[in-house]
Amino acid sequence: MEPVFPINVKLNLVEGKKFYRYTYNEYTTIHGETHRSELNKNFHVTLKLLEGEEKRFEYHIEIFDRVHRDKELSLSEKDFLNRIAEINDDVMLITDEYGRLKNVQELSILQDRVEKTVEKLSRSYVGKQAEDFYTFLKDFYQKEHLVGKDFLRNNHFGMIVHPFYGRYEKENQVKHKVRYRNFMANTIIDIEESVEPEAMRCDDELLLVQYTGNIPSDKNWEMFYGEMKRKEITYNSETDFPKLDKYKGQILLDFKTKEVLEHKLTIEFSLGDNYQKKIICHIKEISHEEL
């Protein structure tokens, strides 16, 4: 069934707890040899409608059963990543009725967890790189706007509290930018995501929002060329450049509550014949019995 415009994708959630399963698969191919990295998470989201004149929602997102499958990471490295990720487990996000992040509640709790986590990790992980990372963490969690942006860019948070909530007119294209750091080591790149309202599909129960992405400029490309040289990966400077061979996202929403039921994003990135990256992110609501 074709949607009737305008579509107002705003939240109408009731208080309760939802469980999700999140999977992240990353395939890196260099000179024809592929390495796979996988991360699986289960987490639950407690949703609460806050009292007041302005409609606002509180999200508490707690992650558990976090499993890394990456043969190139040692057990200690996996443990290190888990401990860093655990800092966010007590976070409360406050959004408006369009899912737009208003503030991170009780940021002082996060700051306290950072201090305690850094103190514990510094006993096991030492050296210049570790010290630089600890300093970065302490500084980062003092700045609420940075924490908020990071949550929305983070795969599991951003796939629930998504920027594509909003009001859609038939002719309007909705866009926003997302920054990625994992297409290649030591690089950043901006992707412009966009929704064409005509691509939406809906029925009485479900709304499907599809979006695509492109690289809007050649900004930061030198980072990629520099990394290719450092890794001694051959490329043709005249014909090879960073590009998206595929960037497709699908969000399946409950038509009445606009709650995310399932969200999948597939990315295929390449820089010439000798370097390709494929990323598949998938989040799906599951029942308590499926845990």
PDB file of C-alpha atoms in Angstrom:
ATOM      1  CA  MET A   1       0.000   0.000   0.000  1.00  0.00           C
ATOM      2  CA  GLU A   2       1.336   3.448  -0.914  1.00  0.00           C
ATOM      3  CA  PRO A   3       1.656   5.815   2.054  1.00  0.00           C
ATOM      4  CA  VAL A   4      -0.610   8.826   2.417  1.00  0.00           C
ATOM      5  CA  PHE A   5       1.342  12.082   2.762  1.00  0.00           C
ATOM      6  CA  PRO A   6       2.274  13.904   4.824  1.00  0.00           C
ATOM      7  CA  ILE A   7       3.612  11.124   7.053  1.00  0.00           C
ATOM      8  CA  ASN A   8       4.359  12.175  10.593  1.00  0.00           C
ATOM      9  CA  VAL A   9       6.948   9.740  11.916  1.00  0.00           C
ATOM     10  CA  LYS A  10       6.839  10.757  15.562  1.00  0.00           C
ATOM     11  CA  LEU A  11       6.888   8.616  18.654  1.00  0.00           C
ATOM     12  CA  ASN A  12       3.785   7.420  20.464  1.00  0.00           C
ATOM     13  CA  LEU A  13       5.420   4.928  22.787  1.00  0.00           C
ATOM     14  CA  VAL A  14       4.041   3.415  25.944  1.00  0.00           C
ATOM     15  CA  GLU A  15       6.177   2.624  28.953  1.00  0.00           C
ATOM     16  CA  GLY A  16       7.799  -0.787  28.822  1.00  0.00           C
ATOM     17  CA  LYS A  17      10.887  -2.843  28.113  1.00  0.00           C
ATOM     18  CA  LYS A  18      11.950  -4.129  24.701  1.00  0.00           C
ATOM     19  CA  PHE A  19      14.692  -6.611  23.863  1.00  0.00           C
ATOM     20  CA  TYR A  20      16.867  -6.420  20.753  1.00  0.00           C
ATOM     21  CA  ARG A  21      19.563  -8.511  19.127  1.00  0.00           C
ATOM     22  CA  TYR A  22      22.307  -6.638  17.327  1.00  0.00           C
ATOM     23  CA  THR A  23      24.845  -8.147  14.916  1.00  0.00           C
ATOM     24  CA  TYR A  24      27.739  -6.420  13.206  1.00  0.00           C
ATOM     25  CA  ASN A  25      29.737  -8.179  10.476  1.00  0.00           C
ATOM     26  CA  GLU A  26      32.739  -6.560   8.841  1.00  0.00           C
ATOM     27  CA  TYR A  27      34.637  -8.077   5.905  1.00  0.00           C
ATOM     28  CA  THR A  28      37.956  -6.524   4.879  1.00  0.00           C
ATOM     29  CA  THR A  29      39.499  -7.741   1.618  1.00  0.00           C
ATOM     30  CA  ILE A  30      43.111  -6.802   0.806  1.00  0.00           C
ATOM     31  CA  HIS A  31      44.744  -8.209  -2.332  1.00  0.00           C
ATOM     32  CA  GLY A  32      41.959 -10.795  -2.555  1.00  0.00           C
ATOM     33  CA  GLU A  33      42.348 -12.085   1.018  1.00  0.00           C
ATOM     34  CA  THR A  34      39.328 -11.521   3.312  1.00  0.00           C
ATOM     35  CA  HIS A  35      39.322 -11.042   7.077  1.00  0.00           C
ATOM     36  CA  ARG A  36      36.020 -11.185   8.967  1.00  0.00           C
ATOM     37  CA  SER A  37      35.204  -9.475  12.246  1.00  0.00           C
ATOM     38  CA  GLU A  38      31.909 -10.108  14.030  1.00  0.00           C
ATOM     39  CA  LEU A  39      30.211  -8.599  17.052  1.00  0.00           C
ATOM     40  CA  ASN A  40      26.946  -9.871  18.550  1.00  0.00           C
ATOM     41  CA  LYS A  41      25.035  -8.103  21.317  1.00  0.00           C
ATOM     42  CA  ASN A  42      21.784  -8.550  23.151  1.00  0.00           C
ATOM     43  CA  PHE A  43      20.382  -5.510  24.908  1.00  0.00           C
ATOM     44  CA  HIS A  44      17.191  -4.155  26.337  1.00  0.00           C
ATOM     45  CA  VAL A  45      15.644  -0.739  26.058  1.00  0.00           C
ATOM     46  CA  THR A  46      13.375   0.649  28.741  1.00  0.00           C
ATOM     47  CA  LEU A  47      11.089   3.327  27.310  1.00  0.00           C
ATOM     48  CA  LYS A  48       9.312   5.844  29.487  1.00  0.00           C
ATOM     49  CA  LEU A  49       7.009   8.725  28.593  1.00  0.00           C
ATOM     50  CA  LEU A  50       7.926  11.688  30.794  1.00  0.00           C
ATOM     51  CA  GLU A  51       5.306  13.923  32.362  1.00  0.00           C
ATOM     52  CA  GLY A  52       5.119  17.542  31.302  1.00  0.00           C
ATOM     53  CA  GLU A  53       3.645  19.882  28.704  1.00  0.00           C
ATOM     54  CA  GLU A  54       6.210  18.937  26.086  1.00  0.00           C
ATOM     55  CA  LYS A  55       6.142  15.297  25.013  1.00  0.00           C
ATOM     56  CA  ARG A  56       9.476  13.700  25.846  1.00  0.00           C
ATOM     57  CA  PHE A  57      10.754  10.156  26.159  1.00  0.00           C
ATOM     58  CA  GLU A  58      13.428   8.547  28.286  1.00  0.00           C
ATOM     59  CA  TYR A  59      15.498   5.679  26.900  1.00  0.00           C
ATOM     60  CA  HIS A  60      17.589   3.439  29.128  1.00  0.00           C
ATOM     61  CA  ILE A  61      19.687   1.096  26.982  1.00  0.00           C
ATOM     62  CA  GLU A  62      21.552  -1.690  28.742  1.00  0.00           C
ATOM     63  CA  ILE A  63      23.802  -4.104  26.836  1.00  0.00           C
ATOM     64  CA  PHE A  64      24.617  -7.632  27.933  1.00  0.00           C
ATOM     65  CA  ASP A  65      25.879 -10.855  26.353  1.00  0.00           C
ATOM     66  CA  ARG A  66      28.460  -9.026  24.234  1.00  0.00           C
ATOM     67  CA  VAL A  67      30.492 -11.436  22.046  1.00  0.00           C
ATOM     68  CA  HIS A  68      33.459 -10.560  19.785  1.00  0.00           C
ATOM     69  CA  ARG A  69      34.520 -12.995  17.074  1.00  0.00           C
ATOM     70  CA  ASP A  70      37.744 -11.723  15.565  1.00  0.00           C
ATOM     71  CA  LYS A  71      40.773 -14.022  15.289  1.00  0.00           C
ATOM     72  CA  GLU A  72      43.146 -11.065  15.015  1.00  0.00           C
ATOM     73  CA  LEU A  73      42.096  -9.700  18.420  1.00  0.00           C
ATOM     74  CA  SER A  74      43.564 -11.272  21.536  1.00  0.00           C
ATOM     75  CA  LEU A  75      41.390 -12.122  24.551  1.00  0.00           C
ATOM     76  CA  SER A  76      42.875  -9.179  26.442  1.00  0.00           C
ATOM     77  CA  GLU A  77      42.048  -6.802  23.566  1.00  0.00           C
ATOM     78  CA  LYS A  78      38.457  -8.065  23.486  1.00  0.00           C
ATOM     79  CA  ASP A  79      38.229  -7.605  27.242  1.00  0.00           C
ATOM     80  CA  PHE A  80      39.586  -4.070  26.893  1.00  0.00           C
ATOM     81  CA  LEU A  81      36.944  -3.172  24.273  1.00  0.00           C
ATOM     82  CA  ASN A  82      34.168  -4.642  26.424  1.00  0.00           C
ATOM     83  CA  ARG A  83      35.186  -2.635  29.464  1.00  0.00           C
ATOM     84  CA  ILE A  84      35.250   0.592  27.477  1.00  0.00           C
ATOM     85  CA  ALA A  85      31.810  -0.173  25.987  1.00  0.00           C
ATOM     86  CA  GLU A  86      30.365  -0.904  29.445  1.00  0.00           C
ATOM     87  CA  ILE A  87      30.766   2.761  30.387  1.00  0.00           C
ATOM     88  CA  ASN A  88      27.533   3.546  28.538  1.00  0.00           C
ATOM     89  CA  ASP A  89      25.367   0.850  30.110  1.00  0.00           C
ATOM     90  CA  ASP A  90      23.623   3.195  32.566  1.00  0.00           C
ATOM     91  CA  VAL A  91      22.986   6.000  30.088  1.00  0.00           C
ATOM     92  CA  MET A  92      19.607   7.715  29.965  1.00  0.00           C
ATOM     93  CA  LEU A  93      18.775   9.475  26.685  1.00  0.00           C
ATOM     94  CA  ILE A  94      16.019  12.098  26.595  1.00  0.00           C
ATOM     95  CA  THR A  95      14.355  12.722  23.209  1.00  0.00           C
ATOM     96  CA  ASP A  96      11.464  14.750  21.873  1.00  0.00           C
ATOM     97  CA  GLU A  97       8.471  13.163  20.139  1.00  0.00           C
ATOM     98  CA  TYR A  98      10.461  12.936  16.889  1.00  0.00           C
ATOM     99  CA  GLY A  99      13.229  10.932  18.530  1.00  0.00           C
ATOM    100  CA  ARG A 100      15.590  13.915  18.418  1.00  0.00           C
ATOM    101  CA  LEU A 101      18.096  13.740  21.235  1.00  0.00           C
ATOM    102  CA  LYS A 102      17.607  16.567  23.751  1.00  0.00           C
ATOM    103  CA  ASN A 103      20.109  15.649  26.407  1.00  0.00           C
ATOM    104  CA  VAL A 104      22.013  12.879  28.119  1.00  0.00           C
ATOM    105  CA  GLN A 105      20.578  12.500  31.601  1.00  0.00           C
ATOM    106  CA  GLU A 106      22.878  12.328  34.620  1.00  0.00           C
ATOM    107  CA  LEU A 107      26.079  12.767  32.666  1.00  0.00           C
ATOM    108  CA  SER A 108      27.931  12.814  35.998  1.00  0.00           C
ATOM    109  CA  ILE A 109      27.251   9.068  36.313  1.00  0.00           C
ATOM    110  CA  LEU A 110      29.055   8.520  33.014  1.00  0.00           C
ATOM    111  CA  GLN A 111      31.947  10.706  34.122  1.00  0.00           C
ATOM    112  CA  ASP A 112      32.272   8.723  37.343  1.00  0.00           C
ATOM    113  CA  ARG A 113      32.244   5.416  35.426  1.00  0.00           C
ATOM    114  CA  VAL A 114      34.961   6.707  33.101  1.00  0.00           C
ATOM    115  CA  GLU A 115      37.206   7.553  36.062  1.00  0.00           C
ATOM    116  CA  LYS A 116      36.708   4.126  37.650  1.00  0.00           C
ATOM    117  CA  THR A 117      37.120   2.263  34.348  1.00  0.00           C
ATOM    118  CA  VAL A 118      40.306   4.124  33.442  1.00  0.00           C
ATOM    119  CA  GLU A 119      41.705   3.465  36.915  1.00  0.00           C
ATOM    120  CA  LYS A 120      41.098  -0.299  36.550  1.00  0.00           C
ATOM    121  CA  LEU A 121      42.361  -0.522  32.974  1.00  0.00           C
ATOM    122  CA  SER A 122      45.523   1.461  33.675  1.00  0.00           C
ATOM    123  CA  ARG A 123      46.693  -1.398  35.908  1.00  0.00           C
ATOM    124  CA  SER A 124      46.686  -3.784  32.955  1.00  0.00           C
ATOM    125  CA  TYR A 125      47.044  -1.640  29.824  1.00  0.00           C
ATOM    126  CA  VAL A 126      50.019   0.704  29.859  1.00  0.00           C
ATOM    127  CA  GLY A 127      52.016   2.609  27.286  1.00  0.00           C
ATOM    128  CA  LYS A 128      51.715   5.804  25.265  1.00  0.00           C
ATOM    129  CA  GLN A 129      48.732   4.648  23.164  1.00  0.00           C
ATOM    130  CA  ALA A 130      46.764   3.556  26.235  1.00  0.00           C
ATOM    131  CA  GLU A 131      47.565   6.802  28.077  1.00  0.00           C
ATOM    132  CA  ASP A 132      46.406   8.876  25.107  1.00  0.00           C
ATOM    133  CA  PHE A 133      43.150   6.914  24.974  1.00  0.00           C
ATOM    134  CA  TYR A 134      42.505   7.344  28.704  1.00  0.00           C
ATOM    135  CA  THR A 135      43.063  11.095  28.397  1.00  0.00           C
ATOM    136  CA  PHE A 136      40.685  11.240  25.427  1.00  0.00           C
ATOM    137  CA  LEU A 137      37.957   9.339  27.321  1.00  0.00           C
ATOM    138  CA  LYS A 138      38.134  11.620  30.349  1.00  0.00           C
ATOM    139  CA  ASP A 139      37.911  14.727  28.194  1.00  0.00           C
ATOM    140  CA  PHE A 140      35.201  13.334  25.901  1.00  0.00           C
ATOM    141  CA  TYR A 141      32.737  12.542  28.692  1.00  0.00           C
ATOM    142  CA  GLN A 142      32.956  16.082  30.040  1.00  0.00           C
ATOM    143  CA  LYS A 143      31.217  17.386  26.896  1.00  0.00           C
ATOM    144  CA  GLU A 144      27.547  16.504  26.610  1.00  0.00           C
ATOM    145  CA  HIS A 145      27.174  17.559  22.963  1.00  0.00           C
ATOM    146  CA  LEU A 146      29.972  15.194  21.936  1.00  0.00           C
ATOM    147  CA  VAL A 147      28.491  12.330  23.960  1.00  0.00           C
ATOM    148  CA  GLY A 148      25.067  12.946  22.394  1.00  0.00           C
ATOM    149  CA  LYS A 149      26.428  12.964  18.833  1.00  0.00           C
ATOM    150  CA  ASP A 150      28.410   9.822  19.494  1.00  0.00           C
ATOM    151  CA  PHE A 151      25.319   7.971  20.728  1.00  0.00           C
ATOM    152  CA  LEU A 152      23.430   8.761  17.551  1.00  0.00           C
ATOM    153  CA  ARG A 153      26.378   7.679  15.404  1.00  0.00           C
ATOM    154  CA  ASN A 154      26.901   4.544  17.423  1.00  0.00           C
ATOM    155  CA  ASN A 155      25.421   1.567  15.624  1.00  0.00           C
ATOM    156  CA  HIS A 156      23.040   0.233  18.235  1.00  0.00           C
ATOM    157  CA  PHE A 157      21.843   3.537  19.682  1.00  0.00           C
ATOM    158  CA  GLY A 158      21.542   5.317  16.350  1.00  0.00           C
ATOM    159  CA  MET A 159      19.551   2.457  14.883  1.00  0.00           C
ATOM    160  CA  ILE A 160      16.791   3.003  17.462  1.00  0.00           C
ATOM    161  CA  VAL A 161      16.865   6.758  18.099  1.00  0.00           C
ATOM    162  CA  HIS A 162      17.260   7.568  14.429  1.00  0.00           C
ATOM    163  CA  PRO A 163      17.542  10.962  12.675  1.00  0.00           C
ATOM    164  CA  PHE A 164      14.956   9.865  10.090  1.00  0.00           C
ATOM    165  CA  TYR A 165      12.089  10.367  12.481  1.00  0.00           C
ATOM    166  CA  GLY A 166      10.228  13.478  11.334  1.00  0.00           C
ATOM    167  CA  ARG A 167       7.543  14.871   9.032  1.00  0.00           C
ATOM    168  CA  TYR A 168       7.633  13.717   5.412  1.00  0.00           C
ATOM    169  CA  GLU A 169       6.085  15.568   2.516  1.00  0.00           C
ATOM    170  CA  LYS A 170       5.713  13.755  -0.797  1.00  0.00           C
ATOM    171  CA  GLU A 171       8.251  15.870  -2.671  1.00  0.00           C
ATOM    172  CA  ASN A 172      10.799  16.429   0.073  1.00  0.00           C
ATOM    173  CA  GLN A 173      14.019  14.463   0.424  1.00  0.00           C
ATOM    174  CA  VAL A 174      15.298  14.163   4.000  1.00  0.00           C
ATOM    175  CA  LYS A 175      19.082  14.154   4.466  1.00  0.00           C
ATOM    176  CA  HIS A 176      21.688  14.052   7.183  1.00  0.00           C
ATOM    177  CA  LYS A 177      25.377  13.200   7.504  1.00  0.00           C
ATOM    178  CA  VAL A 178      27.033  10.351   9.369  1.00  0.00           C
ATOM    179  CA  ARG A 179      30.755  10.078  10.040  1.00  0.00           C
ATOM    180  CA  TYR A 180      32.544   6.733   9.791  1.00  0.00           C
ATOM    181  CA  ARG A 181      35.947   5.792  11.214  1.00  0.00           C
ATOM    182  CA  ASN A 182      35.947   2.108  10.305  1.00  0.00           C
ATOM    183  CA  PHE A 183      36.192   2.052   6.500  1.00  0.00           C
ATOM    184  CA  MET A 184      39.985   2.030   6.861  1.00  0.00           C
ATOM    185  CA  ALA A 185      42.340   2.461   9.813  1.00  0.00           C
ATOM    186  CA  ASN A 186      43.325   6.031  10.753  1.00  0.00           C
ATOM    187  CA  THR A 187      40.673   7.608   8.496  1.00  0.00           C
ATOM    188  CA  ILE A 188      37.345   9.407   8.744  1.00  0.00           C
ATOM    189  CA  ILE A 189      34.767   9.917   6.040  1.00  0.00           C
ATOM    190  CA  ASP A 190      31.341  11.582   5.927  1.00  0.00           C
ATOM    191  CA  ILE A 191      28.376   9.851   4.306  1.00  0.00           C
ATOM    192  CA  GLU A 192      25.261  11.762   3.311  1.00  0.00           C
ATOM    193  CA  GLU A 193      22.219   9.590   3.994  1.00  0.00           C
ATOM    194  CA  SER A 194      18.909  10.449   2.344  1.00  0.00           C
ATOM    195  CA  VAL A 195      15.318   9.197   2.316  1.00  0.00           C
ATOM    196  CA  GLU A 196      13.069   9.543  -0.710  1.00  0.00           C
ATOM    197  CA  PRO A 197       9.463   9.593   0.617  1.00  0.00           C
ATOM    198  CA  GLU A 198       8.327   7.804  -2.550  1.00  0.00           C
ATOM    199  CA  ALA A 199      10.417   4.811  -1.458  1.00  0.00           C
ATOM    200  CA  MET A 200       8.323   4.303   1.668  1.00  0.00           C
ATOM    201  CA  ARG A 201       5.871   1.441   1.935  1.00  0.00           C
ATOM    202  CA  CYS A 202       3.231   0.936   4.588  1.00  0.00           C
ATOM    203  CA  ASP A 203       0.167  -1.032   5.590  1.00  0.00           C
ATOM    204  CA  ASP A 204      -2.114  -0.877   8.613  1.00  0.00           C
ATOM    205  CA  GLU A 205       0.572  -2.259  10.915  1.00  0.00           C
ATOM    206  CA  LEU A 206       4.031  -1.619   9.430  1.00  0.00           C
ATOM    207  CA  LEU A 207       5.979   1.259   7.886  1.00  0.00           C
ATOM    208  CA  LEU A 208       9.157   0.590   5.895  1.00  0.00           C
ATOM    209  CA  VAL A 209      11.595   3.479   5.459  1.00  0.00           C
ATOM    210  CA  GLN A 210      14.440   2.912   2.988  1.00  0.00           C
ATOM    211  CA  TYR A 211      17.485   5.139   2.696  1.00  0.00           C
ATOM    212  CA  THR A 212      20.667   5.363   0.662  1.00  0.00           C
ATOM    213  CA  GLY A 213      24.019   7.086   1.116  1.00  0.00           C
ATOM    214  CA  ASN A 214      26.753   8.706  -0.916  1.00  0.00           C
ATOM    215  CA  ILE A 215      30.128  10.377  -0.365  1.00  0.00           C
ATOM    216  CA  PRO A 216      29.399  14.099  -0.822  1.00  0.00           C
ATOM    217  CA  SER A 217      32.961  15.325  -1.440  1.00  0.00           C
ATOM    218  CA  ASP A 218      36.624  14.362  -1.742  1.00  0.00           C
ATOM    219  CA  LYS A 219      37.362  15.825   1.685  1.00  0.00           C
ATOM    220  CA  ASN A 220      39.651  13.532   3.748  1.00  0.00           C
ATOM    221  CA  TRP A 221      40.527  11.332   0.776  1.00  0.00           C
ATOM    222  CA  GLU A 222      44.228  11.987   1.393  1.00  0.00           C
ATOM    223  CA  MET A 223      43.834  10.048   4.649  1.00  0.00           C
ATOM    224  CA  PHE A 224      42.878   6.973   2.647  1.00  0.00           C
ATOM    225  CA  TYR A 225      45.693   7.346   0.125  1.00  0.00           C
ATOM    226  CA  GLY A 226      48.158   7.793   2.986  1.00  0.00           C
ATOM    227  CA  GLU A 227      46.910   4.644   4.707  1.00  0.00           C
ATOM    228  CA  MET A 228      47.122   2.660   1.446  1.00  0.00           C
ATOM    229  CA  LYS A 229      50.776   3.698   1.131  1.00  0.00           C
ATOM    230  CA  ARG A 230      51.531   2.843   4.763  1.00  0.00           C
ATOM    231  CA  LYS A 231      49.946  -0.587   4.370  1.00  0.00           C
ATOM    232  CA  GLU A 232      51.725  -1.018   1.018  1.00  0.00           C
ATOM    233  CA  ILE A 233      48.447  -1.673  -0.794  1.00  0.00           C
ATOM    234  CA  THR A 234      48.855  -0.849  -4.481  1.00  0.00           C
ATOM    235  CA  TYR A 235      46.394   1.433  -6.253  1.00  0.00           C
ATOM    236  CA  ASN A 236      46.212   3.622  -9.346  1.00  0.00           C
ATOM    237  CA  SER A 237      46.218   7.288  -8.302  1.00  0.00           C
ATOM    238  CA  GLU A 238      44.514   8.339 -11.553  1.00  0.00           C
ATOM    239  CA  THR A 239      41.604   5.875 -11.562  1.00  0.00           C
ATOM    240  CA  ASP A 240      41.188   4.577  -8.001  1.00  0.00           C
ATOM    241  CA  PHE A 241      39.372   6.631  -5.383  1.00  0.00           C
ATOM    242  CA  PRO A 242      37.220   5.962  -2.285  1.00  0.00           C
ATOM    243  CA  LYS A 243      33.691   5.031  -3.334  1.00  0.00           C
ATOM    244  CA  LEU A 244      30.522   3.400  -2.083  1.00  0.00           C
ATOM    245  CA  ASP A 245      29.566   0.430  -4.208  1.00  0.00           C
ATOM    246  CA  LYS A 246      26.483   0.026  -2.031  1.00  0.00           C
ATOM    247  CA  TYR A 247      24.895   1.872   0.858  1.00  0.00           C
ATOM    248  CA  LYS A 248      21.360   0.770   1.670  1.00  0.00           C
ATOM    249  CA  GLY A 249      19.387   0.974   4.878  1.00  0.00           C
ATOM    250  CA  GLN A 250      15.928  -0.311   5.776  1.00  0.00           C
ATOM    251  CA  ILE A 251      13.999   0.578   8.921  1.00  0.00           C
ATOM    252  CA  LEU A 252      10.860  -1.393   9.740  1.00  0.00           C
ATOM    253  CA  LEU A 253       8.632   0.557  12.117  1.00  0.00           C
ATOM    254  CA  ASP A 254       5.420  -0.153  13.959  1.00  0.00           C
ATOM    255  CA  PHE A 255       2.996   2.090  12.054  1.00  0.00           C
ATOM    256  CA  LYS A 256       1.171   3.261  15.189  1.00  0.00           C
ATOM    257  CA  THR A 257       3.987   3.714  17.713  1.00  0.00           C
ATOM    258  CA  LYS A 258       6.849   4.293  15.205  1.00  0.00           C
ATOM    259  CA  GLU A 259       8.967   1.975  17.305  1.00  0.00           C
ATOM    260  CA  VAL A 260      11.851   0.271  15.476  1.00  0.00           C
ATOM    261  CA  LEU A 261      11.124  -3.433  14.948  1.00  0.00           C
ATOM    262  CA  GLU A 262      14.031  -4.165  12.631  1.00  0.00           C
ATOM    263  CA  HIS A 263      16.818  -2.159  11.018  1.00  0.00           C
ATOM    264  CA  LYS A 264      19.445  -3.337   8.556  1.00  0.00           C
ATOM    265  CA  LEU A 265      22.248  -1.373   6.937  1.00  0.00           C
ATOM    266  CA  THR A 266      24.547  -2.802   4.257  1.00  0.00           C
ATOM    267  CA  ILE A 267      27.677  -0.909   3.175  1.00  0.00           C
ATOM    268  CA  GLU A 268      30.147  -1.829   0.448  1.00  0.00           C
ATOM    269  CA  PHE A 269      33.195   0.424   0.199  1.00  0.00           C
ATOM    270  CA  SER A 270      36.235   0.135  -2.062  1.00  0.00           C
ATOM    271  CA  LEU A 271      39.429   1.893  -3.037  1.00  0.00           C
ATOM    272  CA  GLY A 272      40.570   0.175  -6.219  1.00  0.00           C
ATOM    273  CA  ASP A 273      40.854  -3.547  -6.877  1.00  0.00           C
ATOM    274  CA  ASN A 274      43.074  -4.282  -3.894  1.00  0.00           C
ATOM    275  CA  TYR A 275      40.989  -2.915  -1.012  1.00  0.00           C
ATOM    276  CA  GLN A 276      37.311  -3.552  -0.259  1.00  0.00           C
ATOM    277  CA  LYS A 277      35.242  -3.341   2.916  1.00  0.00           C
ATOM    278  CA  LYS A 278      31.768  -4.753   3.483  1.00  0.00           C
ATOM    279  CA  ILE A 279      29.780  -3.942   6.620  1.00  0.00           C
ATOM    280  CA  ILE A 280      26.400  -5.378   7.605  1.00  0.00           C
ATOM    281  CA  CYS A 281      24.606  -4.020  10.693  1.00  0.00           C
ATOM    282  CA  HIS A 282      21.359  -5.645  11.769  1.00  0.00           C
ATOM    283  CA  ILE A 283      19.124  -5.006  14.751  1.00  0.00           C
ATOM    284  CA  LYS A 284      15.901  -6.873  15.431  1.00  0.00           C
ATOM    285  CA  GLU A 285      13.381  -6.834  18.237  1.00  0.00           C
ATOM    286  CA  ILE A 286      13.192 -10.178  19.995  1.00  0.00           C
ATOM    287  CA  SER A 287      11.073 -11.623  22.766  1.00  0.00           C
ATOM    288  CA  HIS A 288      12.353 -12.371  26.257  1.00  0.00           C
ATOM    289  CA  GLU A 289      12.053 -16.078  25.440  1.00  0.00           C
ATOM    290  CA  GLU A 290      14.482 -15.693  22.501  1.00  0.00           C
ATOM    291  CA  LEU A 291      17.314 -14.449  24.713  1.00  0.00           C
TER     292      LEU A 291
END
